[in-house]
Coordinates of N, CA and C and ligand atoms in Angstrom, one line a residue:
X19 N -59.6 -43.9 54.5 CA -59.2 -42.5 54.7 C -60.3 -41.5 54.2
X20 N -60.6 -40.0 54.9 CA -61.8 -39.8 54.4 C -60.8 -38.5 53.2
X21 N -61.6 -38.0 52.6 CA -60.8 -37.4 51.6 C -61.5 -35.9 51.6
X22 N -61.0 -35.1 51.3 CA -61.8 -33.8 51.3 C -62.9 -33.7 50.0
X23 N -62.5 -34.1 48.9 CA -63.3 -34.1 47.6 C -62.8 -34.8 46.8
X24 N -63.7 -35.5 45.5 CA -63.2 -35.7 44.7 C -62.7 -34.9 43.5
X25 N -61.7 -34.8 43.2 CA -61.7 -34.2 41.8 C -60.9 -34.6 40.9
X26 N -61.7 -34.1 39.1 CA -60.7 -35.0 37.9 C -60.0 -34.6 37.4
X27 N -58.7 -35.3 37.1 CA -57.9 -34.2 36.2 C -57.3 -35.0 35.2
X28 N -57.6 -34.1 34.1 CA -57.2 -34.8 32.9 C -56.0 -34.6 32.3
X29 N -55.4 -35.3 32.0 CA -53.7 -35.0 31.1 C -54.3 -35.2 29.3
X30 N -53.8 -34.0 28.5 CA -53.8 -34.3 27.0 C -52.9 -34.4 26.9
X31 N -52.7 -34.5 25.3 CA -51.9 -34.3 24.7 C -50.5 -33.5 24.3
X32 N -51.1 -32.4 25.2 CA -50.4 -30.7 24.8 C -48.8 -31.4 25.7
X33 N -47.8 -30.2 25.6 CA -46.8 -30.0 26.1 C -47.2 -29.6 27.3
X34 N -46.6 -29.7 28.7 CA -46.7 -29.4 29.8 C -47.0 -30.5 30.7
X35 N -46.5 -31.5 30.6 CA -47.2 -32.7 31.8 C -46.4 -32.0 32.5
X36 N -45.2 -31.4 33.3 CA -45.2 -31.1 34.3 C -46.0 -30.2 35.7
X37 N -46.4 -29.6 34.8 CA -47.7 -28.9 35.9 C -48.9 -29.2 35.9
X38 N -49.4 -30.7 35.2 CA -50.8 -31.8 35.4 C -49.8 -32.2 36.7
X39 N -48.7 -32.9 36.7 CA -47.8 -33.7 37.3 C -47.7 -33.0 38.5
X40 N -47.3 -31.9 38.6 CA -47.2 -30.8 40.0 C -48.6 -30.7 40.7
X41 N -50.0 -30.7 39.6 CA -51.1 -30.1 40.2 C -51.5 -31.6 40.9
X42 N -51.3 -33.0 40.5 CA -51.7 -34.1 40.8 C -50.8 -34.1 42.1
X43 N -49.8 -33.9 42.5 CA -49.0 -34.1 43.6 C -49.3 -33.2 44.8
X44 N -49.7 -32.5 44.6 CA -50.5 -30.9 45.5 C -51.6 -31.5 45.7
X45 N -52.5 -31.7 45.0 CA -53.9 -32.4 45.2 C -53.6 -33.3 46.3
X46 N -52.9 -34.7 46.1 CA -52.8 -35.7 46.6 C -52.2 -35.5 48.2
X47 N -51.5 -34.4 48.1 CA -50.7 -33.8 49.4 C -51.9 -33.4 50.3
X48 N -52.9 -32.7 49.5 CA -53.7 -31.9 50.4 C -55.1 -32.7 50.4
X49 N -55.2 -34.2 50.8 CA -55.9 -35.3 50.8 C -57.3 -34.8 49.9
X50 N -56.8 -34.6 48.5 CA -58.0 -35.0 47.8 C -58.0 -36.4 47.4
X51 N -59.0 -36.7 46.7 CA -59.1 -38.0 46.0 C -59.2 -37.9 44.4
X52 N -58.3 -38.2 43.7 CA -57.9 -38.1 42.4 C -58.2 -38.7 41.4
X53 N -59.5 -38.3 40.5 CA -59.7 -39.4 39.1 C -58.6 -38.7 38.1
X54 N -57.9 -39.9 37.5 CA -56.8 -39.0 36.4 C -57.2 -39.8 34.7
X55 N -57.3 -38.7 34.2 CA -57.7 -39.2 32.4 C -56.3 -39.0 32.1
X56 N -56.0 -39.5 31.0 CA -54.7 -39.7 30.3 C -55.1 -40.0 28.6
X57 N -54.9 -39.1 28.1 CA -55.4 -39.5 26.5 C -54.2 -40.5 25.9
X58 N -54.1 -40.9 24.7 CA -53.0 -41.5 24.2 C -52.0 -41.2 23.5
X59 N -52.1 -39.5 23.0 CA -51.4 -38.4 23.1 C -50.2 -38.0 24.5
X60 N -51.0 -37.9 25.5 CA -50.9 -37.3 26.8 C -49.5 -38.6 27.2
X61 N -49.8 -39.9 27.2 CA -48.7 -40.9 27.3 C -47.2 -40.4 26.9
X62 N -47.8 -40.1 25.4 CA -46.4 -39.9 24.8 C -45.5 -38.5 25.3
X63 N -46.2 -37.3 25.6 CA -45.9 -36.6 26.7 C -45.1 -36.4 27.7
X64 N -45.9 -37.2 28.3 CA -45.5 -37.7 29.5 C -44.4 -38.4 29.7
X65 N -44.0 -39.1 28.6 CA -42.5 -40.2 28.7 C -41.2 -38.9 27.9
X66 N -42.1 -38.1 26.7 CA -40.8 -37.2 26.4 C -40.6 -36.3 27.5
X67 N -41.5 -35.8 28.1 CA -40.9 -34.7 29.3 C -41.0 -34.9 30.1
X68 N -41.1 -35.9 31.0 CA -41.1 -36.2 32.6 C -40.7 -37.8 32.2
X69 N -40.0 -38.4 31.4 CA -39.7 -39.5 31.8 C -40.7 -40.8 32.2
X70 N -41.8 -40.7 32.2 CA -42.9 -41.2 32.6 C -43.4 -42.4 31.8
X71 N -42.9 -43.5 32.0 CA -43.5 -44.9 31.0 C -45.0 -45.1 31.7
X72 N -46.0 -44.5 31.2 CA -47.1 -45.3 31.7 C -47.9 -45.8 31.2
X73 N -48.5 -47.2 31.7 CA -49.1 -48.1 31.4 C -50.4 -47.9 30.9
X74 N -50.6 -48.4 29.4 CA -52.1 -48.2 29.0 C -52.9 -48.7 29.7
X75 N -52.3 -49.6 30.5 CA -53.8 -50.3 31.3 C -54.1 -49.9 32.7
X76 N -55.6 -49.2 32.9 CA -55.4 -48.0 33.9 C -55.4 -49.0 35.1
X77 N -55.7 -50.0 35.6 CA -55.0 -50.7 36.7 C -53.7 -50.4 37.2
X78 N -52.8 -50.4 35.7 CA -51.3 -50.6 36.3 C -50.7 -49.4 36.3
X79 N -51.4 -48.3 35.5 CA -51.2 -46.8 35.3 C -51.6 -46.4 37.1
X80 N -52.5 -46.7 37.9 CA -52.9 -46.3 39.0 C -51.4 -46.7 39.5
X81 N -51.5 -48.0 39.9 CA -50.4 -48.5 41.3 C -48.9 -47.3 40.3
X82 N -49.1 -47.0 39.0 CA -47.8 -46.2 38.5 C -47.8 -45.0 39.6
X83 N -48.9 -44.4 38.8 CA -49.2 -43.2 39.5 C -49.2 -42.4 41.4
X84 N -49.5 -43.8 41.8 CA -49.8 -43.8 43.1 C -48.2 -44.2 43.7
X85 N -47.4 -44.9 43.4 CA -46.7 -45.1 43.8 C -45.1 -43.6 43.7
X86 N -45.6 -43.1 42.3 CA -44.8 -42.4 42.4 C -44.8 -41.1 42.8
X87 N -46.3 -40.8 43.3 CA -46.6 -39.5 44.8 C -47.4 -40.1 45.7
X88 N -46.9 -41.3 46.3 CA -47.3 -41.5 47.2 C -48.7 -41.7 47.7
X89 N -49.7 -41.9 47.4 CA -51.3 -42.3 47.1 C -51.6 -42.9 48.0
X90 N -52.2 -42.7 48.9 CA -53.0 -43.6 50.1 C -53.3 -45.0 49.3
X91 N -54.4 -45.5 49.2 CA -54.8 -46.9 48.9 C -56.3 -46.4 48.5
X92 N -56.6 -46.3 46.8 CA -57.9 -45.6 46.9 C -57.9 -44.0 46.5
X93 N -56.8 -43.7 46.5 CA -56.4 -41.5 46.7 C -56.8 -41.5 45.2
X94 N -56.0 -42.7 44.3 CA -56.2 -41.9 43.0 C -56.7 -43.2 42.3
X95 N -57.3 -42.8 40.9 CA -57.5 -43.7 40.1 C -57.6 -43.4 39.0
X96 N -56.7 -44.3 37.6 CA -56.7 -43.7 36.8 C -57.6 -44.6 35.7
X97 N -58.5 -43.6 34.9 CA -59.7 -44.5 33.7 C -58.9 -44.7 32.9
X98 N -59.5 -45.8 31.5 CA -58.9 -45.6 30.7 C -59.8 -44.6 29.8
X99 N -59.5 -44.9 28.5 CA -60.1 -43.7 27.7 C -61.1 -44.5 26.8
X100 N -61.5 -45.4 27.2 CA -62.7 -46.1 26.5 C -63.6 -46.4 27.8
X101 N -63.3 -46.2 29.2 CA -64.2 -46.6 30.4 C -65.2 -45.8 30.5
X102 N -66.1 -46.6 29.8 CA -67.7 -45.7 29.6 C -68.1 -46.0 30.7
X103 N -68.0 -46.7 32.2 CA -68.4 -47.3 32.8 C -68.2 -46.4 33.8
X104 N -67.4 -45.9 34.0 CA -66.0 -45.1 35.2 C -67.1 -43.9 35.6
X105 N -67.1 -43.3 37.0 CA -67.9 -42.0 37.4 C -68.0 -41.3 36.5
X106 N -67.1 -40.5 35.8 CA -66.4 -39.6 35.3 C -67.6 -39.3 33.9
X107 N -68.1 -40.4 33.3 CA -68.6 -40.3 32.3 C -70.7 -40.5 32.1
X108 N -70.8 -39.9 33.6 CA -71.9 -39.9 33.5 C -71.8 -38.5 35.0
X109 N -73.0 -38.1 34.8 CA -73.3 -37.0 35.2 C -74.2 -37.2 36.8
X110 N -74.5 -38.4 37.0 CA -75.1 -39.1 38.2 C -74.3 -39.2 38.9
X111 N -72.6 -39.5 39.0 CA -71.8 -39.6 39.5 C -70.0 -39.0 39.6
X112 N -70.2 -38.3 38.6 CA -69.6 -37.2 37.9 C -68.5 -36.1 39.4
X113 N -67.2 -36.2 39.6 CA -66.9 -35.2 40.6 C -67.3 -33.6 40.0
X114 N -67.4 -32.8 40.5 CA -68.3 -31.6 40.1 C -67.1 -30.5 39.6
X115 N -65.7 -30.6 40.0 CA -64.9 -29.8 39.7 C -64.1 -30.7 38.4
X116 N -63.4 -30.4 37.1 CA -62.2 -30.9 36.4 C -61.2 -30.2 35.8
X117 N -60.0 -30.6 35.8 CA -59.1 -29.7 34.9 C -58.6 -30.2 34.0
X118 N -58.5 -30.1 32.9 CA -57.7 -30.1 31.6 C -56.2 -29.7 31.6
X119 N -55.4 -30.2 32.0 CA -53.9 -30.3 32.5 C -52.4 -30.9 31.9
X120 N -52.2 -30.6 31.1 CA -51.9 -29.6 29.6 C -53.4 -30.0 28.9
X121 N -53.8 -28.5 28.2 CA -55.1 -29.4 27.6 C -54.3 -28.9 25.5
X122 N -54.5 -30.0 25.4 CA -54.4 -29.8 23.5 C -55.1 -28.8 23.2
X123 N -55.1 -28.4 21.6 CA -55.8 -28.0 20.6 C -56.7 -28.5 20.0
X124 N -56.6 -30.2 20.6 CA -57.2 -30.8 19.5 C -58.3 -31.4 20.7
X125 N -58.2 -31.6 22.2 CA -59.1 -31.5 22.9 C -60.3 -30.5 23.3
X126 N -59.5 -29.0 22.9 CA -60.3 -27.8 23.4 C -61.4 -28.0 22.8
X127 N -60.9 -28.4 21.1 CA -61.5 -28.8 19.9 C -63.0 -29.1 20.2
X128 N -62.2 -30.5 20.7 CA -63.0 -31.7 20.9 C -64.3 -31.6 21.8
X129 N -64.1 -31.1 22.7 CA -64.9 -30.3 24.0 C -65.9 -29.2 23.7
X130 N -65.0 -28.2 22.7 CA -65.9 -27.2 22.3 C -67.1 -27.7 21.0
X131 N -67.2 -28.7 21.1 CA -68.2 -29.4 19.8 C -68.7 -30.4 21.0
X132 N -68.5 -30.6 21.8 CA -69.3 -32.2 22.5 C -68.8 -33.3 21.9
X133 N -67.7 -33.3 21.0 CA -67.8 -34.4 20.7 C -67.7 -35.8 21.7
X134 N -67.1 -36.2 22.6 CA -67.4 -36.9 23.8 C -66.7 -38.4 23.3
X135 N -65.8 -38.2 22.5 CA -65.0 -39.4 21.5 C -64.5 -40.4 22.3
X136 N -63.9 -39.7 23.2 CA -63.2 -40.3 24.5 C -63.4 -39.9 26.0
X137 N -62.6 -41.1 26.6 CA -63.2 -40.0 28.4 C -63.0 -39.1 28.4
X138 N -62.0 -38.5 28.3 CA -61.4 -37.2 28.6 C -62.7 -36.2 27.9
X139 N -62.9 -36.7 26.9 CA -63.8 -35.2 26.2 C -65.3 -35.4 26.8
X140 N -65.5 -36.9 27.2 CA -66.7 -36.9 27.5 C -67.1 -36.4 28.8
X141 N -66.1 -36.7 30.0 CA -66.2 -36.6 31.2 C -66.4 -35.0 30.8
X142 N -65.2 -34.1 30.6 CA -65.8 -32.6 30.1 C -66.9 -32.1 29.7
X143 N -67.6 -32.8 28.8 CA -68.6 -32.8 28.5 C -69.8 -32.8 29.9
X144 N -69.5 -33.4 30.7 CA -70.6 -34.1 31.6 C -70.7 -32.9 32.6
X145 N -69.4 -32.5 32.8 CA -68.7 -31.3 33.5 C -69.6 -30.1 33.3
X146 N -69.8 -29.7 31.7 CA -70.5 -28.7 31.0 C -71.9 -28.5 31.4
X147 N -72.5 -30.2 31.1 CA -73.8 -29.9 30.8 C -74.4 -30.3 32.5
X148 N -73.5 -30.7 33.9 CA -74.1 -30.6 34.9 C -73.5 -29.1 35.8
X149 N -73.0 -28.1 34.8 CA -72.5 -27.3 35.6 C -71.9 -26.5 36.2
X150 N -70.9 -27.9 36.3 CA -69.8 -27.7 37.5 C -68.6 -26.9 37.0
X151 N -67.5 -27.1 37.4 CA -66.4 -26.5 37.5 C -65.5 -27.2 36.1
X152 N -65.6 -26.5 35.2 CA -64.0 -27.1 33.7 C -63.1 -26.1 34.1
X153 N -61.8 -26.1 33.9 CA -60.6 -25.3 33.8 C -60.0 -26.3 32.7
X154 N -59.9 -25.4 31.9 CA -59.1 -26.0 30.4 C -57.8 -25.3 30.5
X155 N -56.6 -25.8 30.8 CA -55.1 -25.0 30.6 C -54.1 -25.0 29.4
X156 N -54.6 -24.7 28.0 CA -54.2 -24.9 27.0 C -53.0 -24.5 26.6
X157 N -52.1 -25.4 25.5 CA -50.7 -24.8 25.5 C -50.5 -24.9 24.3
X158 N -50.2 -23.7 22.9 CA -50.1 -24.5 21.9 C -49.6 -22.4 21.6
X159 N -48.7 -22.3 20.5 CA -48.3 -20.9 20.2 C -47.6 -20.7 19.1
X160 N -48.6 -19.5 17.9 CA -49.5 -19.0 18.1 C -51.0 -19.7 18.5
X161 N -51.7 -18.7 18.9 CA -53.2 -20.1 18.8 C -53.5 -19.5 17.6
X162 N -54.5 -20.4 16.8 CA -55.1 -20.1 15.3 C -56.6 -19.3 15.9
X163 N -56.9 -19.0 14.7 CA -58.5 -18.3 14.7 C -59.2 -19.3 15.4
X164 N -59.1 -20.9 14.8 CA -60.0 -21.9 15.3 C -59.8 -22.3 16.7
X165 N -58.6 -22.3 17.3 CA -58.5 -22.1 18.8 C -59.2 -21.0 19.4
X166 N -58.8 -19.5 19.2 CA -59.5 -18.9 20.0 C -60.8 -18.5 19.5
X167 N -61.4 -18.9 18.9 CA -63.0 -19.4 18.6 C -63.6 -20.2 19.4
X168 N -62.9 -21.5 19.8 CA -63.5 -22.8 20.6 C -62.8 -22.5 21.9
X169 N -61.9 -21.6 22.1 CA -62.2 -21.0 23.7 C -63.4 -19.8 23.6
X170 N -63.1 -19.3 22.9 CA -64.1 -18.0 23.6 C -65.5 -18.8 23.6
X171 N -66.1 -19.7 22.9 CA -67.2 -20.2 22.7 C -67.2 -21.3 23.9
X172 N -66.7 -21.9 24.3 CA -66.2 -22.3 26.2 C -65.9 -21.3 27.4
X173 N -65.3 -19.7 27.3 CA -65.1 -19.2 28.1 C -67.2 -18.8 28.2
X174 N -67.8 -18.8 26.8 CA -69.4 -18.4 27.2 C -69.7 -19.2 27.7
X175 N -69.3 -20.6 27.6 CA -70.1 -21.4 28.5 C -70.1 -22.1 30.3
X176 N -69.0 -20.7 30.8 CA -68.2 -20.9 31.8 C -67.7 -21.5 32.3
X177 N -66.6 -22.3 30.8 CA -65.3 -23.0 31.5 C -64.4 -21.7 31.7
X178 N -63.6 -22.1 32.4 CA -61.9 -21.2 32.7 C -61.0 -21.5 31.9
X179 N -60.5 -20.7 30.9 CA -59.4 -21.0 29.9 C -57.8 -20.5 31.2
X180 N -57.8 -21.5 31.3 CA -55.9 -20.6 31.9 C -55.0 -21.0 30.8
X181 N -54.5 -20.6 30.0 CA -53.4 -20.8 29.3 C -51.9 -21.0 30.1
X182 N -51.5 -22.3 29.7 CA -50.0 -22.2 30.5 C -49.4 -20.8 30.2
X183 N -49.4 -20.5 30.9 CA -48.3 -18.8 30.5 C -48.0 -18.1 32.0
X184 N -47.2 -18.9 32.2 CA -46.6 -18.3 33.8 C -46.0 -16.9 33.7
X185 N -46.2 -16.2 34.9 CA -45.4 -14.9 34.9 C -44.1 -14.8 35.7
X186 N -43.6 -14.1 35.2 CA -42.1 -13.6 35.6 C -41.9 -12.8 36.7
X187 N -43.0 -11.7 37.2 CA -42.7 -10.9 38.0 C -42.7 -11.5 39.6
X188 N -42.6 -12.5 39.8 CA -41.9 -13.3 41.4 C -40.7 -14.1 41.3
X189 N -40.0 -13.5 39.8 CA -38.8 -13.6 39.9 C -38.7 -15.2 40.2
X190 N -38.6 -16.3 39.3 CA -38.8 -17.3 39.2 C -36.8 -17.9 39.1
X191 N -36.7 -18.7 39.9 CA -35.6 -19.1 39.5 C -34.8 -20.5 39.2
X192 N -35.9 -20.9 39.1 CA -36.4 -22.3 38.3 C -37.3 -22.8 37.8
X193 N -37.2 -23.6 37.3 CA -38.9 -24.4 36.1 C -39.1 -24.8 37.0
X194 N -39.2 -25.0 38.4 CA -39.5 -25.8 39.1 C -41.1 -24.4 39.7
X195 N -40.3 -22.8 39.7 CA -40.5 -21.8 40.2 C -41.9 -21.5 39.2
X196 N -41.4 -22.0 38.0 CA -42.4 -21.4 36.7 C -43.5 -22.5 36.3
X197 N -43.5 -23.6 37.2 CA -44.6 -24.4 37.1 C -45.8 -24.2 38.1
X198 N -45.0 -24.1 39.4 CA -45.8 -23.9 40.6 C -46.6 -22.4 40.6
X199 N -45.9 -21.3 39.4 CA -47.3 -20.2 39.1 C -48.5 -20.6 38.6
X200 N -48.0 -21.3 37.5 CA -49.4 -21.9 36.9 C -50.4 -22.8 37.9
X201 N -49.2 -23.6 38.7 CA -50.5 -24.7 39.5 C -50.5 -23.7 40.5
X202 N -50.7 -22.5 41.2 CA -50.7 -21.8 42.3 C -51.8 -21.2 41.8
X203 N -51.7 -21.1 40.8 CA -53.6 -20.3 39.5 C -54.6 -20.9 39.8
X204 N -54.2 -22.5 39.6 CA -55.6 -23.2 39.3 C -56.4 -23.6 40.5
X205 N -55.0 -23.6 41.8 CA -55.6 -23.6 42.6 C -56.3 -22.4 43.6
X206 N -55.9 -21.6 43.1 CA -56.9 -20.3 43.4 C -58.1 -20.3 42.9
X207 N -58.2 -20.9 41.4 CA -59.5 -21.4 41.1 C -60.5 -22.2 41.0
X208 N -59.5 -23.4 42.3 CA -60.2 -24.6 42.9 C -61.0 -24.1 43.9
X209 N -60.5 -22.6 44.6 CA -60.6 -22.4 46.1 C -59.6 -23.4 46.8
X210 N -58.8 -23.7 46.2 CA -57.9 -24.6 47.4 C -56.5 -23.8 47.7
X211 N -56.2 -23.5 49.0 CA -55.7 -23.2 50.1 C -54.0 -23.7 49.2
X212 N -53.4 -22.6 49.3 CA -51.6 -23.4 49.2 C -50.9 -22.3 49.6
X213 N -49.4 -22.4 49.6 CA -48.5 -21.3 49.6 C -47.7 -22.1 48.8
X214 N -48.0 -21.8 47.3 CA -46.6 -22.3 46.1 C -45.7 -20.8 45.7
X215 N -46.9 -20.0 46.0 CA -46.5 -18.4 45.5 C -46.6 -17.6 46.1
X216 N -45.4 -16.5 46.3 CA -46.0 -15.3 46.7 C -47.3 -14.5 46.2
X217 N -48.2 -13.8 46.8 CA -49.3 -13.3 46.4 C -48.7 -11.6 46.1
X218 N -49.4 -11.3 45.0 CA -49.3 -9.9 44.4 C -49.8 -9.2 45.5
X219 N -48.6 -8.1 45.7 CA -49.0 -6.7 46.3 C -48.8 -7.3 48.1
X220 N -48.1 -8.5 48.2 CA -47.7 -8.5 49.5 C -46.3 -8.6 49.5
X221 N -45.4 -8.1 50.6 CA -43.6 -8.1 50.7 C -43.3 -9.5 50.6
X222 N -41.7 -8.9 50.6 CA -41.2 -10.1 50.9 C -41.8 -10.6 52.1
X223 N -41.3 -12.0 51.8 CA -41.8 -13.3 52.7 C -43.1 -13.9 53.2
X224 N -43.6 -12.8 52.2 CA -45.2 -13.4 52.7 C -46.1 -13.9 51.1
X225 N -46.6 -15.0 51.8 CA -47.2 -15.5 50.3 C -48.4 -15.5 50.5
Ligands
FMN3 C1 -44.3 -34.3 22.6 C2 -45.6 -33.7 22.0 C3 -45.9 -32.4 22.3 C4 -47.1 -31.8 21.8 N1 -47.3 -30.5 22.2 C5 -48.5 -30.0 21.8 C6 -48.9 -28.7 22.3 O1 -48.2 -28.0 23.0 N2 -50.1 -28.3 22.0 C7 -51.0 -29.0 21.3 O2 -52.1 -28.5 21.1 N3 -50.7 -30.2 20.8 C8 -49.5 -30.7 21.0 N4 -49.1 -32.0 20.6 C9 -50.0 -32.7 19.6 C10 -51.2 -33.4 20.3 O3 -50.7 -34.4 21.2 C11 -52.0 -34.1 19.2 O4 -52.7 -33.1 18.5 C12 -53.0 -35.1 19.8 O5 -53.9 -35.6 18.8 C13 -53.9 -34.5 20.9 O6 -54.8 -35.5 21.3 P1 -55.5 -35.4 22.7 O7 -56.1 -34.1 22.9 O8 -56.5 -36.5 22.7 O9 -54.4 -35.7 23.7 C14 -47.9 -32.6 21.0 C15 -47.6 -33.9 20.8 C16 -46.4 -34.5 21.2 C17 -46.1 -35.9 21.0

């Protein structure tokens, strides 16, 4: 199948796998091809809020993932977090866009220092220094001084901070309604094409 692009998206730690989980299922709808990071945080997440047992071992984490939005053969694949090997962690082969989808405190952290401990921070890292496209979607409240220090010190280095913080004014009348603002954000920030939301300053029924 040919695929429109690749792009990575990473799951932390943070609270919010459901809108990594929404923006992975949109992606895959709208035939991208999907590298997915999963830290060992992000696991535990993932099983308290979406019910999600997944497999440390990213072979069986793929056929998880793929099976449960439907994944061509190939659509997605998920690294592990020691795969020094994997595209993702070199810059030669690197997809040029990533999102941080819930991204921690302790990733933004991690990122805003290089530390590159794991895939997740390294692949960001690779992100940084070829370029391309980071969107970090951080969830954590209040933030401390040390948070918004190591965003604003990433927003200089032009990643995209979106903080989960959906808005109210399209009158949301489900979590279903208050996830799809946020992933309807990022994908305005992908340049990718959807109708999850009405657009500001148009009537009813037009999005
Ligand atoms: C259920 C659960 C919810 C969490 N929610 C948050 C959160 O909203 N924001 C945050 O920064 N950390 C949160 N944490 C803590 C992080 O998972 C923890 O700091 C972890 O070390 C982050 O590692 P990672 O960035 O490699 O995933 C949460 C942890 C758990 C288990």
């Amino acid at each position: 199948m040919q695929y429109k692009e690749t792009i990575t998206l990473a799951f932390s730690g943070a609270s919010g796998a459901p809108y990594g989980l929404r923006l992975l299922e949109v992606l895959l709808a709208q035939h991208f091809r999907v590298y997915v990071l999963i830290s060992s945080a992000a696991r535990v997440v993932l099983d308290t809020e979406s019910n999600i047992k997944l497999s440390g071992n990213e072979d069986k984490a793929t056929e998880q993932l793929s099976a449960l939005f439907n994944a061509a053969d190939g659509q997605l694949q998920v690294f592990g977090k020691d795969n020094w090997f994997s595209p993702v962690a070199s810059g030669s082969a690197a997809p040029k866009k990533m999102i941080v989808c819930p991204c921690s405190a302790g990733s933004v952290s991690a990122i805003a220092v290089g530390a590159s401990d794991n895939l997740l921070e390294r692949a960001a890292d690779v992100v940084i220094k070829e370029r391309g496209q980071l969107i970090l979607v951080p969830r954590e409240t209040p933030f401390s001084e040390i948070h918004l220090e190591n965003m604003l010190k990433l927003a200089k280095l032009g990643v995209t901070i979106m903080p989960a913080a959906p808005g109210f004014y399209h009158q949301p009348q489900t979590i279903n309604d208050l996830v799809d603002f946020m992933v309807a954000r990022i994908l305005d920030h992908l340049n990718i094409e959807h109708n999850l939301t009405k657009r500001w300053g148009y009537g009813e029924g037009k999005k």
